[in-house]
C-alpha atoms as one frame of an Amber mdcrd trajectory, in Angstrom:
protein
   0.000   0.000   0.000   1.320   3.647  -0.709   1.826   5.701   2.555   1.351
   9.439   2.505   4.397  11.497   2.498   3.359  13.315   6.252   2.943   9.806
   7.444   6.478   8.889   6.257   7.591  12.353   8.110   6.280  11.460  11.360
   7.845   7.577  11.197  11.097   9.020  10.021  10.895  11.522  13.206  10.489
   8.108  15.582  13.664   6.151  14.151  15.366   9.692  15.262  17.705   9.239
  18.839  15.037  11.332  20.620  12.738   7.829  20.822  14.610   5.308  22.236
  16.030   1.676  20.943  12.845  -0.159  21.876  10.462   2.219  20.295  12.326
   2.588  17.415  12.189  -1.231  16.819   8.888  -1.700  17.277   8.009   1.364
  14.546  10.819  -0.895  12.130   8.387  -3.893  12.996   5.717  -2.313  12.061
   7.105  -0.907   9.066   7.707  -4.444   7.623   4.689  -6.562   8.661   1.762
  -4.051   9.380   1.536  -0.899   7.012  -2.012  -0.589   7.972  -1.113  -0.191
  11.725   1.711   2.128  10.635  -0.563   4.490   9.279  -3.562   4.589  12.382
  -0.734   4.837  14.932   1.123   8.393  12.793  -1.351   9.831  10.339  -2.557
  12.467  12.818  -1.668  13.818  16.362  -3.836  12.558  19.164  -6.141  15.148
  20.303  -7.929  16.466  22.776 -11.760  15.703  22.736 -14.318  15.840  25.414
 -12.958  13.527  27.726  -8.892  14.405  26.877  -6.664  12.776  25.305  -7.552
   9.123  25.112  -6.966   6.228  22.563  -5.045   3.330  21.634  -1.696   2.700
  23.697   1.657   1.862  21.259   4.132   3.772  19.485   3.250   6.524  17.019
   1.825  10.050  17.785  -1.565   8.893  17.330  -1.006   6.717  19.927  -1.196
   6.420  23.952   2.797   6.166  24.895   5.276   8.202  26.891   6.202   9.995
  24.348   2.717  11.721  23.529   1.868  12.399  27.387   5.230  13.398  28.192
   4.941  16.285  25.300   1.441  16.893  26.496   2.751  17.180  29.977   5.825
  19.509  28.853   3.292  21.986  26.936   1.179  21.979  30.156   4.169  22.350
  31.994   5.460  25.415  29.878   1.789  26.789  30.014   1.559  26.879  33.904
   4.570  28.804  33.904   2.769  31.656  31.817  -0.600  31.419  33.432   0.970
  31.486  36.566   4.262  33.856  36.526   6.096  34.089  39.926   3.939  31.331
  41.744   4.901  28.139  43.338   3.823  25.523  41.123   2.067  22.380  42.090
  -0.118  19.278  40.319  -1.316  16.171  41.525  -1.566  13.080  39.568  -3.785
  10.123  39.546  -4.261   6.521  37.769  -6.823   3.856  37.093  -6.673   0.204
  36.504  -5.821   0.019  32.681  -2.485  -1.598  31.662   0.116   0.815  32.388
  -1.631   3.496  33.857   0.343   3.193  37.219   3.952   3.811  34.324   2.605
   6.527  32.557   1.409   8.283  35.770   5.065   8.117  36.721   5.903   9.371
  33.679   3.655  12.571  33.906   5.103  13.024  37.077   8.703  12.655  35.556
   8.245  15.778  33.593   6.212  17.726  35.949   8.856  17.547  38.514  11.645
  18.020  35.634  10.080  21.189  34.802  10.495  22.275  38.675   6.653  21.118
  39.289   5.780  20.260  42.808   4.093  16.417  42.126   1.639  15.062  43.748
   1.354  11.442  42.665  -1.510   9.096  44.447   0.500   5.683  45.215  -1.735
   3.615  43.737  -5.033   3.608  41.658  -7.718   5.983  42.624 -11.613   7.235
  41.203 -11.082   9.981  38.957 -13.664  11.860  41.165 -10.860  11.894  44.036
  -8.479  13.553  41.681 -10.216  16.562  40.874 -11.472  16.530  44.942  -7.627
  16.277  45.391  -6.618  18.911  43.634  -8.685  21.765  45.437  -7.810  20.079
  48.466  -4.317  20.170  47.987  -4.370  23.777  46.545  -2.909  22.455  43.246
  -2.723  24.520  40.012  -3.968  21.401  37.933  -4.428  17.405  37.850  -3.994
  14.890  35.296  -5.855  11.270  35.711  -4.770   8.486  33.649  -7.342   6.579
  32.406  -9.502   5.619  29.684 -12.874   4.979  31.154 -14.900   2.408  29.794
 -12.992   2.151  26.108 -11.663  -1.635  25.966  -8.749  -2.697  27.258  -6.091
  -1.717  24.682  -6.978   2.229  25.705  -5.614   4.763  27.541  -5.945   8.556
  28.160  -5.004  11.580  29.896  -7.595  14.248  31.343  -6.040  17.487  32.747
  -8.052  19.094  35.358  -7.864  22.789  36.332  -7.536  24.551  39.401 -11.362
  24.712  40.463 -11.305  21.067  39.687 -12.996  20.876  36.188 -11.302  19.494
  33.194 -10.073  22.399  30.544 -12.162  24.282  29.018 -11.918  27.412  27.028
  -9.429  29.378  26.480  -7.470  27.215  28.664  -7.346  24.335  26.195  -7.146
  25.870  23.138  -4.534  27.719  24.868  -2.543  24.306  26.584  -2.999  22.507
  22.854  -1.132  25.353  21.095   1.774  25.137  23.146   2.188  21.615  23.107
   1.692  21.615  19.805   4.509  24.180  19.269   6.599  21.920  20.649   9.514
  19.187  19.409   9.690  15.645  21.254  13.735  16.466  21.846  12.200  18.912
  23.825  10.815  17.294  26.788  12.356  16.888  29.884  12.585  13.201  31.230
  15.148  13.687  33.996  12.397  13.342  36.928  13.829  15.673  40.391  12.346
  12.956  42.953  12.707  15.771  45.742   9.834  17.212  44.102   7.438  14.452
  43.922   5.547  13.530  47.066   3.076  10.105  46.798  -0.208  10.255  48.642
  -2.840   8.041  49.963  -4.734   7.596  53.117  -5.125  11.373  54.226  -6.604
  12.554  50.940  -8.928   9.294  50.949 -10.120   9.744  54.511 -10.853  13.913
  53.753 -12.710  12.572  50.026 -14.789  10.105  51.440 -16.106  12.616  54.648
 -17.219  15.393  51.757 -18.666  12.600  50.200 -21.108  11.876  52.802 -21.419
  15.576  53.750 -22.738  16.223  49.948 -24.503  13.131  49.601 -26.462  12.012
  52.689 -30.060  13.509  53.651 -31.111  12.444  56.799 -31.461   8.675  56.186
 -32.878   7.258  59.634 -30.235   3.770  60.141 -33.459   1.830  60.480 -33.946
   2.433  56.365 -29.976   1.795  55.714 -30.463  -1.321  57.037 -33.039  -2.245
  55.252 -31.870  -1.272  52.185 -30.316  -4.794  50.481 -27.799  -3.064  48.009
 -25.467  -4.963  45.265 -22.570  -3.544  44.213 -19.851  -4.011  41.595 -16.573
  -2.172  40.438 -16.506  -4.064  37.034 -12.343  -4.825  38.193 -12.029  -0.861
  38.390 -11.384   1.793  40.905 -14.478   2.007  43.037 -13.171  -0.772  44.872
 -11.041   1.714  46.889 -13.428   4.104  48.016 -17.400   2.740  47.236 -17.082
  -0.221  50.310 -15.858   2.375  52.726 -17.816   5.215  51.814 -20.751   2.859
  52.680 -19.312   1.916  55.735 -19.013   5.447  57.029 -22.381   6.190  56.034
 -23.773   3.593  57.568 -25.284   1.151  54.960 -24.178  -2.500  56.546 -26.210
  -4.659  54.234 -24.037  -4.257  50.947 -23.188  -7.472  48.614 -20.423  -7.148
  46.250 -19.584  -8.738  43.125 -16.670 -10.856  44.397 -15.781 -11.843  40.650
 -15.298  -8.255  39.827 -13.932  -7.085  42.954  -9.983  -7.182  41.893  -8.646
  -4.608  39.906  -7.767  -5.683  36.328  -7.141  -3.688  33.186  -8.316  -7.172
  31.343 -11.905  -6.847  32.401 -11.864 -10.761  31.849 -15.991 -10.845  33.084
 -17.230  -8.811  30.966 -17.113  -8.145  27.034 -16.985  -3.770  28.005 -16.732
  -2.409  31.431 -19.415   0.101  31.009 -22.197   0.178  32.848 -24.231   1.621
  29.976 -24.257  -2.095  28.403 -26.926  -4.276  29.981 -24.100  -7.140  29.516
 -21.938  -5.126  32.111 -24.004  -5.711  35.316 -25.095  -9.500  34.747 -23.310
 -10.567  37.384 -24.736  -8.064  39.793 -27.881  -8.699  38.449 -27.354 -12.321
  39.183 -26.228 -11.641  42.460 -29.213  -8.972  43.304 -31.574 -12.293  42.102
 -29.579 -14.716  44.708 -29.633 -11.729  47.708 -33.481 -10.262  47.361 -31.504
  -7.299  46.819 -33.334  -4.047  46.001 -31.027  -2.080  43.841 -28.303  -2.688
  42.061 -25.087  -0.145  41.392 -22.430  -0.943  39.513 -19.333   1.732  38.201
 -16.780   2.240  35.071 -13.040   1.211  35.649 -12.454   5.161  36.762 -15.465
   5.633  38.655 -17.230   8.623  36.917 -19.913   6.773  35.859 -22.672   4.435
  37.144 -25.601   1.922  36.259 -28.350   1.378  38.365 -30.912  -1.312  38.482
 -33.866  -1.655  40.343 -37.122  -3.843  40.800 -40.209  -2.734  38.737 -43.975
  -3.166  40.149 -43.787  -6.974  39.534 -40.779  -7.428  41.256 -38.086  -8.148
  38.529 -34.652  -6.288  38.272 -34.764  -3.221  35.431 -31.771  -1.185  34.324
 -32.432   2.223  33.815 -30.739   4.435  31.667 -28.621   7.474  32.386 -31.600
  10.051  32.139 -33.649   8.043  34.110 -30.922   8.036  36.582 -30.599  12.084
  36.345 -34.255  12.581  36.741 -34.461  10.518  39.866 -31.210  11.894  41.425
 -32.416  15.183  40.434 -35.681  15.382  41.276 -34.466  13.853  44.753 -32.078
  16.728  45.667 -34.610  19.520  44.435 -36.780  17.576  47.076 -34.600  17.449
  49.288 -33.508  21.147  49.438 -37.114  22.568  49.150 -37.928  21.062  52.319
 -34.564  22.215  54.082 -36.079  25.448  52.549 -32.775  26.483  51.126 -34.570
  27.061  47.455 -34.975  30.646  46.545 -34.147  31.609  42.924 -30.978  31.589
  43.158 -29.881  27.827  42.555 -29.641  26.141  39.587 -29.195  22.391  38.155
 -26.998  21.460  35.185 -28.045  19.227  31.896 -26.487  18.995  28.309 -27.842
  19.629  25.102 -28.273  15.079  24.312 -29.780  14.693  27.590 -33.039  14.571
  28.525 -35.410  17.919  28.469 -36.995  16.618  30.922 -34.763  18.179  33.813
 -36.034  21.668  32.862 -39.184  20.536  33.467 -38.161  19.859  36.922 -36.308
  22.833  37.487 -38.989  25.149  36.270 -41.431  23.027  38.855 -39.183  24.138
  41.662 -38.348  27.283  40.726 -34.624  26.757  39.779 -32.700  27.249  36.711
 -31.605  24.672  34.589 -28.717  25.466  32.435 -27.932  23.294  29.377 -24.309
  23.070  28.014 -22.499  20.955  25.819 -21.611  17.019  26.298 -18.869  16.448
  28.806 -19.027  17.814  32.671 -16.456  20.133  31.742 -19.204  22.047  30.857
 -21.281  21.834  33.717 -18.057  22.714  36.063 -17.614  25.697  34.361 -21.065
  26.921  35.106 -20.436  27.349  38.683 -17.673  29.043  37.820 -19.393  31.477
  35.693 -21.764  31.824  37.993 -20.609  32.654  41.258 -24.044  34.151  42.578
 -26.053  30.951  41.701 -25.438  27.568  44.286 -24.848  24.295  42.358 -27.548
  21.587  43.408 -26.609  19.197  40.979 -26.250  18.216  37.139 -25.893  15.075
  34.761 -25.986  13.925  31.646 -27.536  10.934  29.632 -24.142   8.888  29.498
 -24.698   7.865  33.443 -23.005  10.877  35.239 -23.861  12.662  37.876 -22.537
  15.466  39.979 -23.966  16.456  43.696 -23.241  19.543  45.031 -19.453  21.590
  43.743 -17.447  19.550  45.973 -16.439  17.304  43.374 -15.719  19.370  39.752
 -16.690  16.208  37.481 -18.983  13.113  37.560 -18.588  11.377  40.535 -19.914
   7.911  41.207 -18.874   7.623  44.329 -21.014  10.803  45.159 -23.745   9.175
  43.336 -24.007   6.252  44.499 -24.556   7.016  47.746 -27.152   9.297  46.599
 -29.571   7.005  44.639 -28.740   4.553  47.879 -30.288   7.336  50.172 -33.072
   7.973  47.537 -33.782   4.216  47.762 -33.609   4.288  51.220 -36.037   6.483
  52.421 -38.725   5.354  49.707 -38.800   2.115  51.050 -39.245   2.797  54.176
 -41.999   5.085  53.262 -43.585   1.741  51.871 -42.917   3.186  47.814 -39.755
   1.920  45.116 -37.326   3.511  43.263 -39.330   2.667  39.884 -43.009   4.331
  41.391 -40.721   7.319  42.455 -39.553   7.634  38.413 -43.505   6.444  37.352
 -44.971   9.274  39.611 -42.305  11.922  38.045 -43.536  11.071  35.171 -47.453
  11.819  35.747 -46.103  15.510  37.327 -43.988  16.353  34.732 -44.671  14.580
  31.778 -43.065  11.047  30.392 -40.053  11.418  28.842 -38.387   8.254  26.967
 -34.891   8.175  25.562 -32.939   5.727  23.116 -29.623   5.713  21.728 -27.930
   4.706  19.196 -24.237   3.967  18.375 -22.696   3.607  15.305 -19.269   2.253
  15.539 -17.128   3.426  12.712 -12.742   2.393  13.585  -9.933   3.870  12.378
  -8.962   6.394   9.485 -11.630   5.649   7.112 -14.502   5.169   9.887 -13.413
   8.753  10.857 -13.981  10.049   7.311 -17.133   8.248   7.301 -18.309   9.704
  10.507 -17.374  13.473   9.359 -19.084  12.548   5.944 -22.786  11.186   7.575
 -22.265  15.365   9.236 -21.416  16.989   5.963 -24.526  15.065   4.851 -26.976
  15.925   7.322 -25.711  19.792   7.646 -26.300  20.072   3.717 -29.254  18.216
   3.223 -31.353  18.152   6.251 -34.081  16.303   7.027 -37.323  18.048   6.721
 -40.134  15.400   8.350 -39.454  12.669  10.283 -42.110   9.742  11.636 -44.301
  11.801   9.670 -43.865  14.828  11.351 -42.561  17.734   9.876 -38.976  19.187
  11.465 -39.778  22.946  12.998 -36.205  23.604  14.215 -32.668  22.289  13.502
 -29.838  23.742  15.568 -26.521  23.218  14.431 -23.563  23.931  16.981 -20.834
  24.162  14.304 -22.018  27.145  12.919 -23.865  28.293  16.124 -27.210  28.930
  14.054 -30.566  27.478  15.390 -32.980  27.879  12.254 -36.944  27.313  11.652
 -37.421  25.278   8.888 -40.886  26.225   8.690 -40.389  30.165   8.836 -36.641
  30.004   7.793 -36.105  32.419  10.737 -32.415  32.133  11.991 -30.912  33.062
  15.548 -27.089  32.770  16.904 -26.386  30.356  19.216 -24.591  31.639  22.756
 -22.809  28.350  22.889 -19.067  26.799  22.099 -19.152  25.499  18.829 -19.393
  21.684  18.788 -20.086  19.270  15.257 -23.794  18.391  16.814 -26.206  18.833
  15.133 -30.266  18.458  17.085 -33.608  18.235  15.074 -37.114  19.037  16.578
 -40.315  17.961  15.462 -43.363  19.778  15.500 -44.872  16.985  18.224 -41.852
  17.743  20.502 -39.581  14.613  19.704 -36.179  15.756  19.149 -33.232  14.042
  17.451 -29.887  14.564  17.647 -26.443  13.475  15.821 -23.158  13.880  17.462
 -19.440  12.405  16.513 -18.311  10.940  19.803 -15.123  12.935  21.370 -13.740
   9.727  22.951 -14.938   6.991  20.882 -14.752   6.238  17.105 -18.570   6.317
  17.261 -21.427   8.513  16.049 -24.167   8.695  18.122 -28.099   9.309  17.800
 -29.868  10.567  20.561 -33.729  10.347  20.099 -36.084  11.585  22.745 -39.921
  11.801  22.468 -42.687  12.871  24.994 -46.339  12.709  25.771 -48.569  13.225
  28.927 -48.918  10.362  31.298 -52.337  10.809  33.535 -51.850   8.059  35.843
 -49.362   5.321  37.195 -51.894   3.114  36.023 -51.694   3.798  32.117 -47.900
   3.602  32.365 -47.300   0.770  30.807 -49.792   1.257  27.956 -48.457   4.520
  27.007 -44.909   3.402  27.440 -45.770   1.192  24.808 -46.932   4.302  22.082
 -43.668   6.008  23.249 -41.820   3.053  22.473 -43.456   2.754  18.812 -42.582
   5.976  18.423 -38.736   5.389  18.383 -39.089   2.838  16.757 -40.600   4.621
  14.076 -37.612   7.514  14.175 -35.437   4.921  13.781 -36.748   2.976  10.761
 -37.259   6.787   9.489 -33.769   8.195   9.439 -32.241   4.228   8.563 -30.402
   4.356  11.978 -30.851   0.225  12.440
């Protein structure tokens, strides 16, 4: 096969004395026997999306390797320095399960401390939700975590956290990504100063764990913890390390855990992915909940951001619900919860994204909150308590099962949430309802709001093109009725323009441009299409609404709502 000449620069640049012997073999190996791989691992840089910088580990600068994170830690490195002239610099490091997390977080930490970086470096894995705790606590200028979520096992990534304990955001990463991008691999600085780099542990754990149950707990009596049958499961990830004590200290006692899943292991030999937005992820736990009588079911991603949650319907029988579902009831639980401490009065709001449910301004406006909507990622939502200073933070999610209570914590935090849904749970049972009539009777108050996804896997160079082609498409020629329904507004976040098909009225966005693109139909279903940031996927949100009367009709309209996607679906050739 013929390789493009700026693919032939970039191998050239690896078989250069900057990379050393054994990565310049294995680019010679891959020269000769894969020419395919060659071109995947150095036909582009490796960039930063909405979760960071995250894809396949190897050699090549489209690759996961210490070579690509230590000139992403350099640039960051150089960048402090000029965002923060004359202070004392510090970041503080942390590392999941995946295979060679724990070498590349000593890695980061090389440079950072090379560069005359204080270092704080956890000593062994930790949530990713207890690195950006860390980092306020510690009074750090920024974080990295190492991790790749729930991609499979031959990922990594790198996330770099700020100092209010979001990830980057504007101008801060377009800022970070031009000077690391300005920069040569001969010019990063290996030669770690170990005098600078401290490990940590047990003290930041203890202080995580009591915020955790200061943000998370509301008034639970111990009689309903201990009747509350939980099952829980790490999927071989983090959560192991903090989930099982956080319980403890909060006092839930009656907690089963998936013993098969308990280890850490960057394999994730139980399951086929380690996300707990695939049904296939908790069947263990679901097993387990069957064997215990257990009433709900939790289970977390390797880096414990996100979290699935099952519980027993009206007949009895285990459900998963999805990540709105999940953000409804969390949601509608803490607006709940802080109307009767009678701490709502205007000036609180909740935080959402633009694929997630509309459903949580429904429940905003019902309490008299704001709900304000940002792009995918919690990035977003962690920057809008910092741009609004005057407003307190309840809480905020999004549909891919994450969920942030309170500002304690700057991203999605299972550990937080967990122990939320648990006290939700909780105090419903004792109070003789479920989980599943609590999300039934939110429907009948505020209208029933289904969701469906769908993910179109598309790998490598040409899936890419494919992906950005199926956008080109849709921007030039869009769809105009849908399910027999004609489309009233189609809001594209490339271009920032929101226009009505049916007037052809148009109106500027006040959003960061993003390649989404969101249809709504004239009976309120709306449909959107979005190039994953982490994943080479593109994915179709579809959400449709109707009124639900009574708890007794559920199921019946459930059904039409159900019909209704399917119809979308078949419609826009998404199966």
């Amino acid at each position: 096969m013929e390789i493009k000449q700026h693919i032939l620069d970039a191998v050239n640049e690896w078989l250069t004395p900057t990379f050393d012997k054994t990565t310049q073999e294995a680019v010679i190996e891959m020269m000769t026997s894969s020419p395919k791989d060659l071109e995947e691992s150095f036909y582009k840089n490796l960039e930063f999306g909405t979760g960071g910088m995250r894809g396949v580990m190897g050699v090549g600068n489209n690759r996961i390797n210490k070579y690509t994170l230590g000139k992403s830690t350099q640039g960051l490195s150089d960048y402090l320095k000029i965002a923060f002239p004359d202070q004392p610099l510090k970041a503080v490091i942390a590392f999941d399960c995946r295979h060679n997390s724990k070498t590349l977080a000593k890695t980061v930490a090389d440079v950072f401390s090379a560069n005359g970086i204080q270092v704080y470096l956890f000593s062994d894995l930790r949530p990713t939700p207890e690195l950006s705790f860390a980092l306020k606590y510690l009074g750090c200028q920024c974080g990295i975590v190492l991790t790749a979520s729930h991609n499979p096992p031959e990922y990594n990534g790198y996330k770099v956290y700020w100092q209010d304990g979001g990830q980057i955001v504007p101008p801060q990463d377009g800022a970070i990504i031009e000077t690391i991008e300005k920069l040569n691999y001969s010019q990063i600085k290996f030669d770690a100063d170990e005098n600078l780099i401290q490990y940590i542990d047990a003290e930041i754990d203890q202080a995580f764990i009591k915020s955790t149950i200061e943000n998370a707990s509301f008034g639970t009596s111990q009689e309903a913890k201990d009747n509350l049958n939980i099952v829980f499961t790490s999927l071989h990830g983090t959560s192991i390390t903090a989930i099982p004590e956080t319980f403890a200290q909060a006092g839930y006692k009656n907690v089963n855990i998936v013993e098969e899943q308990r280890v850490p292991n960057g394999d994730f030999p139980t399951v086929k992915s380690p996300n707990p937005e695939e049904p296939e992820a908790l069947t263990l736990a679901l097993a387990l909940a069957d064997k215990t009588n257990a009433d709900i079911v939790v289970g977390t991603d390797p880096d414990c951001d996100r979290l699935g949650v099952a519980v027993r319907n009206n007949e009895g029988q285990m459900i998963l619900l999805n990540g709105n579902q999940t953000m409804i009831l969390m949601t509608a639980f803490l607006l709940k919860e802080w109307k009767k401490a009678g701490k709502i009065n205007g000036k609180q709001f909740v935080g959402s994204t633009i694929v997630s449910t509309p459903m949580i301004m429904e429940l905003a406006t019902a309490y008299g909150v704001e709900c304000k909507v940002g792009l995918t990622g919690f990035k977003w939502i962690a920057k809008m308590i910092k741009d609004f200073p005057e407003l307190e933070f309840i809480g905020g999610g999004e549909e891919s099962f994450g969920f942030m209570v309170g500002d304690a914590v700057r991203d999605k935090d299972a550990v937080a949430a967990t122990l939320l849904i648990c006290e939700l749970a909780a105090q419903v049972k004792a109070n003789g309802s479920s989980v599943y009539k609590e999300l039934q009777q939110s429907y009948v108050e505020h209208g029933f709001y289904k969701e469906h996804l769908i993910s179109l896997t598309k790998k490598g160079m040409d899936g890419l093109a494919e992906i950005n082609q199926m956008m080109v498409d849709m921007r030039n020629n869009p769809v105009k009725e849908i399910n027999g329904q004609r489309v009233v507004m189609l809001e594209d976040y490339k271009s920032s323009i929101a226009k009505n098909l049916l007037t052809g009225e148009e109106e500027t966005m006040d959003m960061p441009k993003s390649d989404v693109l969101i249809y709504y139909t004239e009976d309120g279903s709306k449909i959107c299409a979005r190039p994953s940031g982490t994943e080479p996927k593109i994915k179709f949100y579809i959400s449709v609404n109707t009124e639900l009367d009574s708890v007794e009709n559920f199921t019946e309209v459930e059904a039409v709502l159900n019909e209704k996607i399917k119809n979308i679906i078949t419609a826009m050739q998404l199966s």
